[in-house]
Short mmCIF file of C-alpha atoms and ligand atoms in Angstrom, two decimals:
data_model
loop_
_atom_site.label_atom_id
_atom_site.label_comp_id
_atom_site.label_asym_id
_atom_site.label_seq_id
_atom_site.Cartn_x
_atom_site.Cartn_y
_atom_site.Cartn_z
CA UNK Q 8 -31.72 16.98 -2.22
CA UNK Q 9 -33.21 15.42 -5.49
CA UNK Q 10 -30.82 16.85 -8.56
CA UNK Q 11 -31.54 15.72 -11.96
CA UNK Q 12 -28.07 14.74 -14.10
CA UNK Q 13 -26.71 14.04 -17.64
CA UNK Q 14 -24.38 11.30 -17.95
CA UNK Q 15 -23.81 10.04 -21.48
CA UNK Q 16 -26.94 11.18 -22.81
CA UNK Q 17 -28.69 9.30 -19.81
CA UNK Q 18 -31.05 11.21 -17.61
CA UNK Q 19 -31.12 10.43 -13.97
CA UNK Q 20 -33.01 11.16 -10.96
CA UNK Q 21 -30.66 11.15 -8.18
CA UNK Q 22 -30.70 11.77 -4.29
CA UNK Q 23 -27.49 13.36 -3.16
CA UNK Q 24 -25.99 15.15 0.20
CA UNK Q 25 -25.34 18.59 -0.13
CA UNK Q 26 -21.88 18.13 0.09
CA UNK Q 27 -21.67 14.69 -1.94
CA UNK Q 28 -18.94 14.79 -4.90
CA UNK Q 29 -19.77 13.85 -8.42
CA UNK Q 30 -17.60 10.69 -8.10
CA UNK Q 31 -19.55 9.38 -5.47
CA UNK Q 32 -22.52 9.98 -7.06
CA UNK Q 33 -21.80 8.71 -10.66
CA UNK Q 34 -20.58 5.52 -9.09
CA UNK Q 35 -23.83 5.32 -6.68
CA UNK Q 36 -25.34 5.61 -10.47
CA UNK Q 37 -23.46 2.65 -11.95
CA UNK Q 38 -20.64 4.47 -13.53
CA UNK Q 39 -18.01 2.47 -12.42
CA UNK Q 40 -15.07 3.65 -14.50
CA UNK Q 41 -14.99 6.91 -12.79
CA UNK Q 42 -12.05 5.93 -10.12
CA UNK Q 43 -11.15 7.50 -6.84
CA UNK Q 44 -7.53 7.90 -6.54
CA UNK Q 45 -5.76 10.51 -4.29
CA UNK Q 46 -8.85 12.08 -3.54
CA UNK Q 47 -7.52 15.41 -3.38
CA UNK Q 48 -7.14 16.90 -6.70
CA UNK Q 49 -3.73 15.21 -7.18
CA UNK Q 50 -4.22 12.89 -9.62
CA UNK Q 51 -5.95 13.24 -12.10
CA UNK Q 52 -8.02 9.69 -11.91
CA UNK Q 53 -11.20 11.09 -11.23
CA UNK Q 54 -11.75 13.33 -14.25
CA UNK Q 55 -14.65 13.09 -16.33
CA UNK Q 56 -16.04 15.49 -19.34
CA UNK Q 57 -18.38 18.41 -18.11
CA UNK Q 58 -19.54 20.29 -21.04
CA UNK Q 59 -16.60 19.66 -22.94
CA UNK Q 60 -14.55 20.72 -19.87
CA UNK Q 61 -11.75 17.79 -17.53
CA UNK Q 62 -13.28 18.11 -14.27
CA UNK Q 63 -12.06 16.23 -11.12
CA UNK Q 64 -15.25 14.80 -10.33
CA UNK Q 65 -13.82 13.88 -6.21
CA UNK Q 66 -13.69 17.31 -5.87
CA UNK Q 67 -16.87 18.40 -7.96
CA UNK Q 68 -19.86 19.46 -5.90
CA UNK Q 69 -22.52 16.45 -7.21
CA UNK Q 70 -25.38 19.34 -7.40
CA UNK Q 71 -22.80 21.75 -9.40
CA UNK Q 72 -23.69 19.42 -12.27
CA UNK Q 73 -27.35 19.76 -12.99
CA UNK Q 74 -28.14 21.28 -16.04
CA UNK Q 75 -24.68 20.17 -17.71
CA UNK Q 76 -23.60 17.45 -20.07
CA UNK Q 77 -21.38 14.79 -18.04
CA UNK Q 78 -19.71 12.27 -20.41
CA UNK Q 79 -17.70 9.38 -18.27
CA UNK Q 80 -15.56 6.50 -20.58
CA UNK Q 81 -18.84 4.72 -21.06
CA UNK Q 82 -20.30 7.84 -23.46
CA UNK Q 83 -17.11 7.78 -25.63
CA UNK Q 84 -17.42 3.81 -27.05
CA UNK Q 85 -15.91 4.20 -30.48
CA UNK Q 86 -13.31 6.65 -29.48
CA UNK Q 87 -12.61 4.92 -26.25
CA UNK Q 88 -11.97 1.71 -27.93
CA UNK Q 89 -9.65 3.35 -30.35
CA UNK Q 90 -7.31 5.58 -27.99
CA UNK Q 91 -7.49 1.87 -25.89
CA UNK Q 92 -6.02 0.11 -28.59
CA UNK Q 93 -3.18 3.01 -29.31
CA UNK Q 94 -2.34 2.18 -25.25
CA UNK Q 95 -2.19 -1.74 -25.53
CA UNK Q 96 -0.42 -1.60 -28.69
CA UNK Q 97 2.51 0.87 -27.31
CA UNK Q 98 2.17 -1.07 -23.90
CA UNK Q 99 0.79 1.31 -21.66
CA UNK Q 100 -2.35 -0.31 -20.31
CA UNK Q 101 -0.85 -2.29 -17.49
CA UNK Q 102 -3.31 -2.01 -14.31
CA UNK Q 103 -5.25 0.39 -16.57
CA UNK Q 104 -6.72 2.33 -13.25
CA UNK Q 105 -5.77 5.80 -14.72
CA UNK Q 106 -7.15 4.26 -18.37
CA UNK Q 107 -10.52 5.89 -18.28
CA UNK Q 108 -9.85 9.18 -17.26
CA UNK Q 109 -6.93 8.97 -20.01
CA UNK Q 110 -9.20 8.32 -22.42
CA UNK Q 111 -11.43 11.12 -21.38
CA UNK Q 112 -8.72 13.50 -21.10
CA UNK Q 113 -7.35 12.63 -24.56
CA UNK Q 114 -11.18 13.28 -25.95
CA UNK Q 115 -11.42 16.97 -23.97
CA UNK Q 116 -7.83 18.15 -25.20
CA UNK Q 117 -9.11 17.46 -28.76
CA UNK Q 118 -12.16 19.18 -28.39
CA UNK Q 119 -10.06 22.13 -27.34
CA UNK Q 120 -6.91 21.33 -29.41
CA UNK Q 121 -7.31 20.95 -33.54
CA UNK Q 122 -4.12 18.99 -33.73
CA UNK Q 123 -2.06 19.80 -30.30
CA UNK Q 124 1.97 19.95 -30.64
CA UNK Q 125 3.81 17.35 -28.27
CA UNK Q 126 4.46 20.47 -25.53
CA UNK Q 127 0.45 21.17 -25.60
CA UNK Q 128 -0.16 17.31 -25.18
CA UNK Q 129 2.51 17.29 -22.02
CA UNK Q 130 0.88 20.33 -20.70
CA UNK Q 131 -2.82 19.05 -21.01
CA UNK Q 132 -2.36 15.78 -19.92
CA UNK Q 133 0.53 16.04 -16.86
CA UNK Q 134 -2.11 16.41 -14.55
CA UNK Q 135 -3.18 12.96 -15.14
CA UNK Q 136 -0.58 10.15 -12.95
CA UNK Q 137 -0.36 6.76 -14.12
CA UNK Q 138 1.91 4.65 -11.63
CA UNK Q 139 2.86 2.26 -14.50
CA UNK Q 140 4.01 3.61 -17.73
CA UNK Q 141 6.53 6.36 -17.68
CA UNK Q 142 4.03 8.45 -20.23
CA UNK Q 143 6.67 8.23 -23.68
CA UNK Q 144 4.27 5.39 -24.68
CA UNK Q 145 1.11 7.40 -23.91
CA UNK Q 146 2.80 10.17 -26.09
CA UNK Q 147 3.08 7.80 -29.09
CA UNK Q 148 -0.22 6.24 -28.54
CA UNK Q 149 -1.88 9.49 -28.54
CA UNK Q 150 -0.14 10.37 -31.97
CA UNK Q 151 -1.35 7.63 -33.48
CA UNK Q 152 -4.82 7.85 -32.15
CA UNK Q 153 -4.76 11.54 -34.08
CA UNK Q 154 -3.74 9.87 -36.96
CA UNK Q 155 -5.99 7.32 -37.01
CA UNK Q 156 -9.19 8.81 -35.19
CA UNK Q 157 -11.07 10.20 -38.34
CA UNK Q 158 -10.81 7.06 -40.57
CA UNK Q 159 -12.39 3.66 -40.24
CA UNK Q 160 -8.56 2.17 -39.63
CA UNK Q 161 -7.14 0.71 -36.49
CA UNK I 8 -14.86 19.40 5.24
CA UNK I 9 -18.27 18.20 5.57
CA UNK I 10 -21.52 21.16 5.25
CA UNK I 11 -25.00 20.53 5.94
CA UNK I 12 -26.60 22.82 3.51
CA UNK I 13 -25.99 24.76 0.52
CA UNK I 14 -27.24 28.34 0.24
CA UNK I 15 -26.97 29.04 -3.38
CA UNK I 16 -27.39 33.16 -3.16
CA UNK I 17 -28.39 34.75 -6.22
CA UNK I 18 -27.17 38.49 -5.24
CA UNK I 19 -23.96 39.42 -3.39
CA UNK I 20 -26.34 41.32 -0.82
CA UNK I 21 -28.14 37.70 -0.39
CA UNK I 22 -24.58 35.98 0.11
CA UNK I 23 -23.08 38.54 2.51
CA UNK I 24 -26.37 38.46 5.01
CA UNK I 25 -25.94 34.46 5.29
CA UNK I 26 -22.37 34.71 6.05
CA UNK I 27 -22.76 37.29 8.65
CA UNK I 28 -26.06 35.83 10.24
CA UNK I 29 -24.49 32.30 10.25
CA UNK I 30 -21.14 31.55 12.20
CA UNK I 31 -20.68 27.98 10.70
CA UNK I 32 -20.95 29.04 7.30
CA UNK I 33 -18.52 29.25 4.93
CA UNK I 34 -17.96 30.79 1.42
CA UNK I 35 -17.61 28.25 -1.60
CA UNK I 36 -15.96 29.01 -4.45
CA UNK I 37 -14.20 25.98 -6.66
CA UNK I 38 -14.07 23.92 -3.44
CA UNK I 39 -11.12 22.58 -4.19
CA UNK I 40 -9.30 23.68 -0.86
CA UNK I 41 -12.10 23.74 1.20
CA UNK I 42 -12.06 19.95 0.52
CA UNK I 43 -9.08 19.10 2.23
CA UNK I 44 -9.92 21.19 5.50
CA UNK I 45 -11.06 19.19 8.42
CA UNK I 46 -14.10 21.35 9.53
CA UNK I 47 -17.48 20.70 9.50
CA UNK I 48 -19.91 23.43 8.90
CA UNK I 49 -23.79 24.08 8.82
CA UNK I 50 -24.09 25.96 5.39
CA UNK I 51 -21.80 26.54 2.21
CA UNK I 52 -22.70 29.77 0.31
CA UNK I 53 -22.08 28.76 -3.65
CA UNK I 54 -20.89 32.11 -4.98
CA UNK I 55 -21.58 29.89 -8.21
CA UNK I 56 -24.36 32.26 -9.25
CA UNK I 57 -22.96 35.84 -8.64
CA UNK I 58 -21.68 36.33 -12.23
CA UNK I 59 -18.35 36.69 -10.55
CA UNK I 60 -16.75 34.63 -13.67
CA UNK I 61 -15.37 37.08 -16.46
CA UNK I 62 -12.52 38.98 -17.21
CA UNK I 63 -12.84 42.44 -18.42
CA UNK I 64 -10.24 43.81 -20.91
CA UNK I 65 -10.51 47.89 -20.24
CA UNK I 66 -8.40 50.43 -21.99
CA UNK I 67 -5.85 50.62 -18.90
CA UNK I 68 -6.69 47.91 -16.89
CA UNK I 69 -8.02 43.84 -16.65
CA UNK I 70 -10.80 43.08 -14.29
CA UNK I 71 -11.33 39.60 -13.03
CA UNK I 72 -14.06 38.43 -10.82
CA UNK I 73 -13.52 36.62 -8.35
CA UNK I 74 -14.95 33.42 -9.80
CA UNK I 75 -12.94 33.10 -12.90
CA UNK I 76 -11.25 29.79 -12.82
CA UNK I 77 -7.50 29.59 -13.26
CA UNK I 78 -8.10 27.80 -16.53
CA UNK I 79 -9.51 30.78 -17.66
CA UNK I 80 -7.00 32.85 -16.82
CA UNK I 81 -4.03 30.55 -18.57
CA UNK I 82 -5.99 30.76 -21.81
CA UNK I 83 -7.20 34.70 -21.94
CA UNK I 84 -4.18 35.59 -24.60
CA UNK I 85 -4.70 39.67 -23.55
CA UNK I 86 -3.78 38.96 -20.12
CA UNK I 87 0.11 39.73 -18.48
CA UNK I 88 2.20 37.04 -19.35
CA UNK I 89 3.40 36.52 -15.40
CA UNK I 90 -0.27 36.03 -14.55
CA UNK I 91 -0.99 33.39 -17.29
CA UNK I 92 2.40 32.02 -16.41
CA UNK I 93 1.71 31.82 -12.82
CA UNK I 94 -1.11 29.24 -13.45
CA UNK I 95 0.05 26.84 -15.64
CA UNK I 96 1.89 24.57 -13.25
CA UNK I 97 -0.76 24.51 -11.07
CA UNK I 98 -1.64 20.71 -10.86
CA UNK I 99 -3.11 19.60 -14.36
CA UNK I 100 -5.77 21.27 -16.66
CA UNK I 101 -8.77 19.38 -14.58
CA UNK I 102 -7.95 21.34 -10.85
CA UNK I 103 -7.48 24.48 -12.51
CA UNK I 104 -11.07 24.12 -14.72
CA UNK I 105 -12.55 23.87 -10.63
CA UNK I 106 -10.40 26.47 -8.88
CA UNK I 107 -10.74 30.25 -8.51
CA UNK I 108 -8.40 33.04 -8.50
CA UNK I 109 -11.02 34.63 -5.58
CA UNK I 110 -10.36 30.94 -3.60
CA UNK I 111 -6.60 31.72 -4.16
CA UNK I 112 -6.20 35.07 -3.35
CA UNK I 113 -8.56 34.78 0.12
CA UNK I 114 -6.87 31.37 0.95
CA UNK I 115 -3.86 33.84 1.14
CA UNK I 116 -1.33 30.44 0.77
CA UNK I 117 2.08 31.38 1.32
CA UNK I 118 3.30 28.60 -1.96
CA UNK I 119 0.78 30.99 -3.88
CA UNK I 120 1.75 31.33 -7.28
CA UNK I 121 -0.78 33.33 -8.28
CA UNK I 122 -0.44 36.04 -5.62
CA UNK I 123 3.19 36.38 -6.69
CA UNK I 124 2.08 37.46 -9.55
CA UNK I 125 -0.75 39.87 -8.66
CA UNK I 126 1.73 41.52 -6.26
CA UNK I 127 4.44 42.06 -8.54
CA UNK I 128 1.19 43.47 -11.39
CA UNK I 129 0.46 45.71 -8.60
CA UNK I 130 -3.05 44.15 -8.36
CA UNK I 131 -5.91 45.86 -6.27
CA UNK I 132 -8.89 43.68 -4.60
CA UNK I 133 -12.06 44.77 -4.21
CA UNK I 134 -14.57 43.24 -1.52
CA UNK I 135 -18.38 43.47 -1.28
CA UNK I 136 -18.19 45.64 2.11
CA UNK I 137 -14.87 46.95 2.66
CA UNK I 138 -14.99 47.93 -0.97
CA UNK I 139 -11.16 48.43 -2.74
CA UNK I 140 -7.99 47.95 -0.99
CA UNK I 141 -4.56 47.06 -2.23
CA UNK I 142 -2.90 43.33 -2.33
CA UNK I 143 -0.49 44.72 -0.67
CA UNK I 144 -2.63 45.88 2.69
CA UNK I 145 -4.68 42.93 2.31
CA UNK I 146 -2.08 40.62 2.90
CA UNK I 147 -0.54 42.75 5.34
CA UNK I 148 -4.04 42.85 7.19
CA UNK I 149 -4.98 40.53 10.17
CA UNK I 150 -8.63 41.79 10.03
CA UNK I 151 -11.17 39.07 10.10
CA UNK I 152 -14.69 40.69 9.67
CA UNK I 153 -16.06 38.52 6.92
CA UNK I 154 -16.56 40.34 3.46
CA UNK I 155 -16.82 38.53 -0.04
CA UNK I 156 -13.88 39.15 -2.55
CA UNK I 157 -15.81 40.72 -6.21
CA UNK I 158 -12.97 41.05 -8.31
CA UNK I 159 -9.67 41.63 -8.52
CA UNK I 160 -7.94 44.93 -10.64
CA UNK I 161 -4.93 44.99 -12.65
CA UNK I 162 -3.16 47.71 -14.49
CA UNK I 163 -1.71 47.31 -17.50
CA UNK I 164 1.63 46.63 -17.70
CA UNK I 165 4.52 47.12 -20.38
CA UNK I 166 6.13 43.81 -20.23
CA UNK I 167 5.99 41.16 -17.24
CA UNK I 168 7.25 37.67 -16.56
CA UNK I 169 6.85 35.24 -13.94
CA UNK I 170 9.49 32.44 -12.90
CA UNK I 171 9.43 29.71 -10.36
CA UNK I 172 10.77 26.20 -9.17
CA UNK I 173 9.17 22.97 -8.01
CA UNK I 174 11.13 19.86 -7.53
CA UNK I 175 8.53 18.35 -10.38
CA UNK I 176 6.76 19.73 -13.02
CA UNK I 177 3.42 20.28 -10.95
CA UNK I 178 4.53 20.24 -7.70
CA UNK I 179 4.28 23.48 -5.19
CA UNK I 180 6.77 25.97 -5.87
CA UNK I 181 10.02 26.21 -3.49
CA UNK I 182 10.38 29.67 -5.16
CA UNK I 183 8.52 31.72 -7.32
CA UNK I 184 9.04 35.24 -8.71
CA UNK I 185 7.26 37.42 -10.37
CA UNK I 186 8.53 41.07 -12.18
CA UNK I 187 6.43 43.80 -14.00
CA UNK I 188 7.48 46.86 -15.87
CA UNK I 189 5.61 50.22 -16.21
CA UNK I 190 6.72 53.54 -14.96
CA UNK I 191 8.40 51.86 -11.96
CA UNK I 192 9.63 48.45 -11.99
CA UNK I 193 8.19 45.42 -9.40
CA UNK I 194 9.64 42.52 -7.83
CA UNK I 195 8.19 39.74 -5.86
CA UNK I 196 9.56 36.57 -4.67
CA UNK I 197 7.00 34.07 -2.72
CA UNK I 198 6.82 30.53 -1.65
CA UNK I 199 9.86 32.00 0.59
CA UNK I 200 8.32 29.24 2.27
CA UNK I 201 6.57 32.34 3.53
CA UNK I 202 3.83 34.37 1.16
CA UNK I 203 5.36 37.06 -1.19
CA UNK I 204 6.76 40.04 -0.46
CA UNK I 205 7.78 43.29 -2.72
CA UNK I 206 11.94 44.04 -3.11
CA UNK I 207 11.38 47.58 -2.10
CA UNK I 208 12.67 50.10 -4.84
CA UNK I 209 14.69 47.61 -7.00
CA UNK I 210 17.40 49.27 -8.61
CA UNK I 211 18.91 47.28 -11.85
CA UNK I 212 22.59 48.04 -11.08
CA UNK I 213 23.01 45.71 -8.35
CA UNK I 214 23.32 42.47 -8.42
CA UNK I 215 20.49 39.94 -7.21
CA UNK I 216 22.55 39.03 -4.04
CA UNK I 217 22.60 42.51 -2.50
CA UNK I 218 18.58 42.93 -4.26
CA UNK I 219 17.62 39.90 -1.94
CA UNK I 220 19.70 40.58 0.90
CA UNK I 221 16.78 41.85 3.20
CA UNK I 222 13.68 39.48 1.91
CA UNK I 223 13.73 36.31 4.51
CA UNK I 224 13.85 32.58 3.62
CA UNK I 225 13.13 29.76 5.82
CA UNK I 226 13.27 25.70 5.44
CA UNK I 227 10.61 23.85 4.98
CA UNK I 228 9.95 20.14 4.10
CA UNK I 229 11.01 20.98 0.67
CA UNK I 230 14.09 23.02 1.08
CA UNK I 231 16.39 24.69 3.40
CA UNK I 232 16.79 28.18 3.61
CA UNK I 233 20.45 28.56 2.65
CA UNK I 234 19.06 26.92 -0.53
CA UNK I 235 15.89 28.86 -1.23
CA UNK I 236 17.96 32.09 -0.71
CA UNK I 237 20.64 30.49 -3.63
CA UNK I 238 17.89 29.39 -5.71
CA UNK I 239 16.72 32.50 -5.71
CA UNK I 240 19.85 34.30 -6.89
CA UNK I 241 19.92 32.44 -9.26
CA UNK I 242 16.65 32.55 -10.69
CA UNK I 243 16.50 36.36 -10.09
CA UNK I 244 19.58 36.89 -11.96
CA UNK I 245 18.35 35.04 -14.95
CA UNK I 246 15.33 36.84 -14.82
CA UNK I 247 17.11 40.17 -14.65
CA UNK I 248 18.85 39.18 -17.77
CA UNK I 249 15.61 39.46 -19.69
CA UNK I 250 14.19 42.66 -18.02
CA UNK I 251 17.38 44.52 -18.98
CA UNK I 252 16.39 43.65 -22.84
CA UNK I 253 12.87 45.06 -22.29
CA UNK I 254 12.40 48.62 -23.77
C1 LIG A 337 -3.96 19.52 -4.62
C2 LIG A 337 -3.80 21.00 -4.77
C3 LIG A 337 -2.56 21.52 -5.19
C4 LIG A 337 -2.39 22.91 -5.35
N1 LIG A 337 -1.18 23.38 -5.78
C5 LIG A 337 -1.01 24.72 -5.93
C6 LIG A 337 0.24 25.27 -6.39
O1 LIG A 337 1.20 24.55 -6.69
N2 LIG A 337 0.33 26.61 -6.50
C7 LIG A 337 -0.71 27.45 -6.20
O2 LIG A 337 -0.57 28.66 -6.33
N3 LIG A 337 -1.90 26.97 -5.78
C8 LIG A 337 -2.06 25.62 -5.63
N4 LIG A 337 -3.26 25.15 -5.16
C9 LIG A 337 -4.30 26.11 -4.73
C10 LIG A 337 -5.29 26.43 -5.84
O3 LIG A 337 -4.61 27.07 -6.90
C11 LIG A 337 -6.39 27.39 -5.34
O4 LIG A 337 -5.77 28.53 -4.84
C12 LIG A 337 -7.22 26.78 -4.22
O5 LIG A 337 -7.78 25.56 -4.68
C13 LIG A 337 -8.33 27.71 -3.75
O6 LIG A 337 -9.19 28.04 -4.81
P1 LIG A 337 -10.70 27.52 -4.80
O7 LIG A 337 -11.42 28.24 -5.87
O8 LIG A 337 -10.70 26.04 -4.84
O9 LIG A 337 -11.20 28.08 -3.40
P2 LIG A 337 -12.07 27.39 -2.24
O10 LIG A 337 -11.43 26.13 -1.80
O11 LIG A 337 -13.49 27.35 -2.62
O12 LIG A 337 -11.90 28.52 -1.13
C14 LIG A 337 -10.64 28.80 -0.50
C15 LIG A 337 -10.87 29.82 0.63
O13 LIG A 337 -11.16 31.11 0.11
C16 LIG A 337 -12.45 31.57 0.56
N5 LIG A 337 -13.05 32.29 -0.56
C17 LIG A 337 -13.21 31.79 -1.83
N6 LIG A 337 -13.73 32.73 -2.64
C18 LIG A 337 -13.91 33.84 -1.87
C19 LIG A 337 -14.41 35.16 -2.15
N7 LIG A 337 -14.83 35.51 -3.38
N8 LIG A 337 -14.45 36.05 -1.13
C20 LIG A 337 -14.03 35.72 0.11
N9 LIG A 337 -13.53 34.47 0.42
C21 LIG A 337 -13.49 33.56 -0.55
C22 LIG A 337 -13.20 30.32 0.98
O14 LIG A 337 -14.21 30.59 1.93
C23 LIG A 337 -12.06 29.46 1.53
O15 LIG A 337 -11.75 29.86 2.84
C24 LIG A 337 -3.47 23.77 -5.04
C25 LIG A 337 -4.71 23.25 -4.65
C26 LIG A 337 -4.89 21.89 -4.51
C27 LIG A 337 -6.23 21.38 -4.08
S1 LIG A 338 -9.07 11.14 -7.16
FE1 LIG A 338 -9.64 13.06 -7.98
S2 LIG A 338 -7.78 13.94 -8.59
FE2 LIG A 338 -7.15 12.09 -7.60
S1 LIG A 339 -1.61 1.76 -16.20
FE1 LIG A 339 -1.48 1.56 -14.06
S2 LIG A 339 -1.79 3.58 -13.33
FE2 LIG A 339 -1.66 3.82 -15.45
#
């Protein structure tokens, strides 16, 4: 079936199975920091931004997204390269596989979240596994990303 | 699983003629189960566009359709606190934006958290066909005629709470627990590894040995059953702790 999708503002024309998941198809469309992982809603790796919503996107129905606004790493740019700075600088970004749907988690907790308390940031964010960090870095980086996020400053 | 088509009905009348007429068919509703089966089917019916996501805050009772995600129930402040707390350790934020208390309930998993809670709330189901019928008799139930879950019915209760343990924060349960208060009070313990069952007529004075000294355990992968049934002591006796404070 032809379905017609929002990725970062971009519109796209896209044929997809009936039973195709959004990963597949927003890496078919060049959206390569959308990562499969565990591929069974484990993980966490996956997750992209549907209308302001973290959505495993291996286990999102590709034609479940027309008519919604998908945002992936690439749509974030200023914010994206801020939170990725607050990871390097605490030491956090070490393969950086679960980096991008970090940074896209981070973004949809603070759409929902004004200024979320350390238990709210464990509980938003536990479903997403990094291998390599041991998340007490990812903690601090996200504080200072919340301090620094609505000023010019690194 | 892997589906051919996808029927996308737009009435529940539409949706229950192409399950019955079709065999291979299957009802989808966050998918995120259905994913991990090995099956292949010919159609998927979306239940997507049934309006089945809301939840209805009514003088004496909650009504949730069957599409409401689990998200939606962790956030909805009016709700019983052992059905919001039921959710939460349910995988991550991102699973339970996708996945349905309808999925969860008809899945009828025996590590269920959710189902430990709606049988300790005393929760009622009611299906397209078969119309209402009690948790209770629907788990009991081995019939198999294919109906479509609406929503689910809870009464209000005076005070509830929900308790459970995973060997991490999001893993399956090895035991949950789930108690409600109105006129009567109601216990349920699930993930036994087997689905949950009611303590009949639980009376405060005894102690949560001789409460759980008919409900079954069994090991699993994840625990033995002299542990589960220790565990769960345990937990129920801490629990009890706090119902005995409630007015
Ligand atoms: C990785 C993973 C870990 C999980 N961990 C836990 C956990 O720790 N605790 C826990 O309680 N749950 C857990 N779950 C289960 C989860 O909470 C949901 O119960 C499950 O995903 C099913 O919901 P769904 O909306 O995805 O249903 P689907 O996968 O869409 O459907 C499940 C089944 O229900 C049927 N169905 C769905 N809706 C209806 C309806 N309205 N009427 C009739 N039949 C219907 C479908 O045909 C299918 O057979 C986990 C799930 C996953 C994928
Ligand atoms: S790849 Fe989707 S949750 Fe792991
Ligand atoms: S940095 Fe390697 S998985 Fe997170």
């Amino acid at each position: 079936m032809e379905i017609t999708l929002n990725v970062n503002h971009n519109i796209h024309k896209v044929l997809v199975e009936s039973d195709e998941m959004l990963l597949d198809t927003l890496r078919k469309l060049g959206y390569k920091s959308v990562k499969k992982g565990c591929d069974t809603t484990t993980c966490g790796i996956c997750s992209v931004s549907i209308d302001d919503e973290l959505i495993p996107s291996c286990s999102y129905l590709s034609y479940r997204a027309e008519g919604k606004k998908i945002l992936t790493v690439e749509g974030l740019k200023e914010d994206a390269r801020k939170i990725g700075e607050a990871l390097t600088a605490e030491g956090v970004e070490q393969c950086g596989y679960c980096s991008p749907s970090l940074v896209v988690a981070i973004h949809t907790m603070l759409k929902q979240y004004e200024d979320p308390s350390d238990e709210e940031i464990k509980h938003y964010l536990v479903g997403n596994l990094c291998r390599c960090s041991g998340y007490e870095g990812h903690n601090r980086a996200i504080k200072h990303y919340m301090e620094v996020r609505h000023d010019g400053s690194k | 699983m892997r589906f051919e088509q996808i029927i996308m009905p737009t009435s529940l009348d539409e949706a229950y003629n192409a399950l019955v007429n079709d065999k291979k068919s299957i009802l989808l509703a966050g998918g995120a189960f259905i994913k991990l089966q090995k099956r292949n089917v010919n159609s998927a019916i979306d239940l997507s566009k049934l309006d089945l996501s809301y939840i209805k805050v009514e003088p004496t009772t909650f009504e949730i359709g069957a599409m409401t995600s689990l998200r939606q129930i962790e956030v909805e402040e009016e709700l019983p606190s052992a059905l919001k707390d039921s959710v939460k350790h349910i995988v991550g934020v991102a699973l339970r934006n996708i996945a349905t208390i309808g999925g969860s309930v008809c899945g009828k998993y025996s590590f269920s958290n959710l189902i430990t809670a709606l049988l300790a709330l005393e929760a009622d189901l009611v299906f397209f066909k078969k119309g209402k019928i009690s948790l209770v008799d629907f788990l009991k139930s081995e019939d198999t005629d294919p109906d479509i879950l609406v929503k689910i019915i809870i009464p209000r209760v005076i005070q509830s709470l929900y308790t459970s343990k995973q060997l991490t924060y999001t893993d399956f349960p090895i035991i949950n627990m789930a108690i409600s208060k109105n006129d009567h009070l109601r216990i349920s313990v699930g993930a036994r590894p087997m689905i949950a069952t009611l303590i009949e007529d639980p009376n405060l004075h005894l102690s949560s040995k001789e409460l759980l000294k008919d409900i079954d355990f069994e090991s699993d992968l994840k625990a033995g059953e002299e542990y589960r049934r220790a565990l769960a002591e345990s937990m129920l006796e801490d629990a009890l702790k706090e119902v005995r404070t409630w007015k």
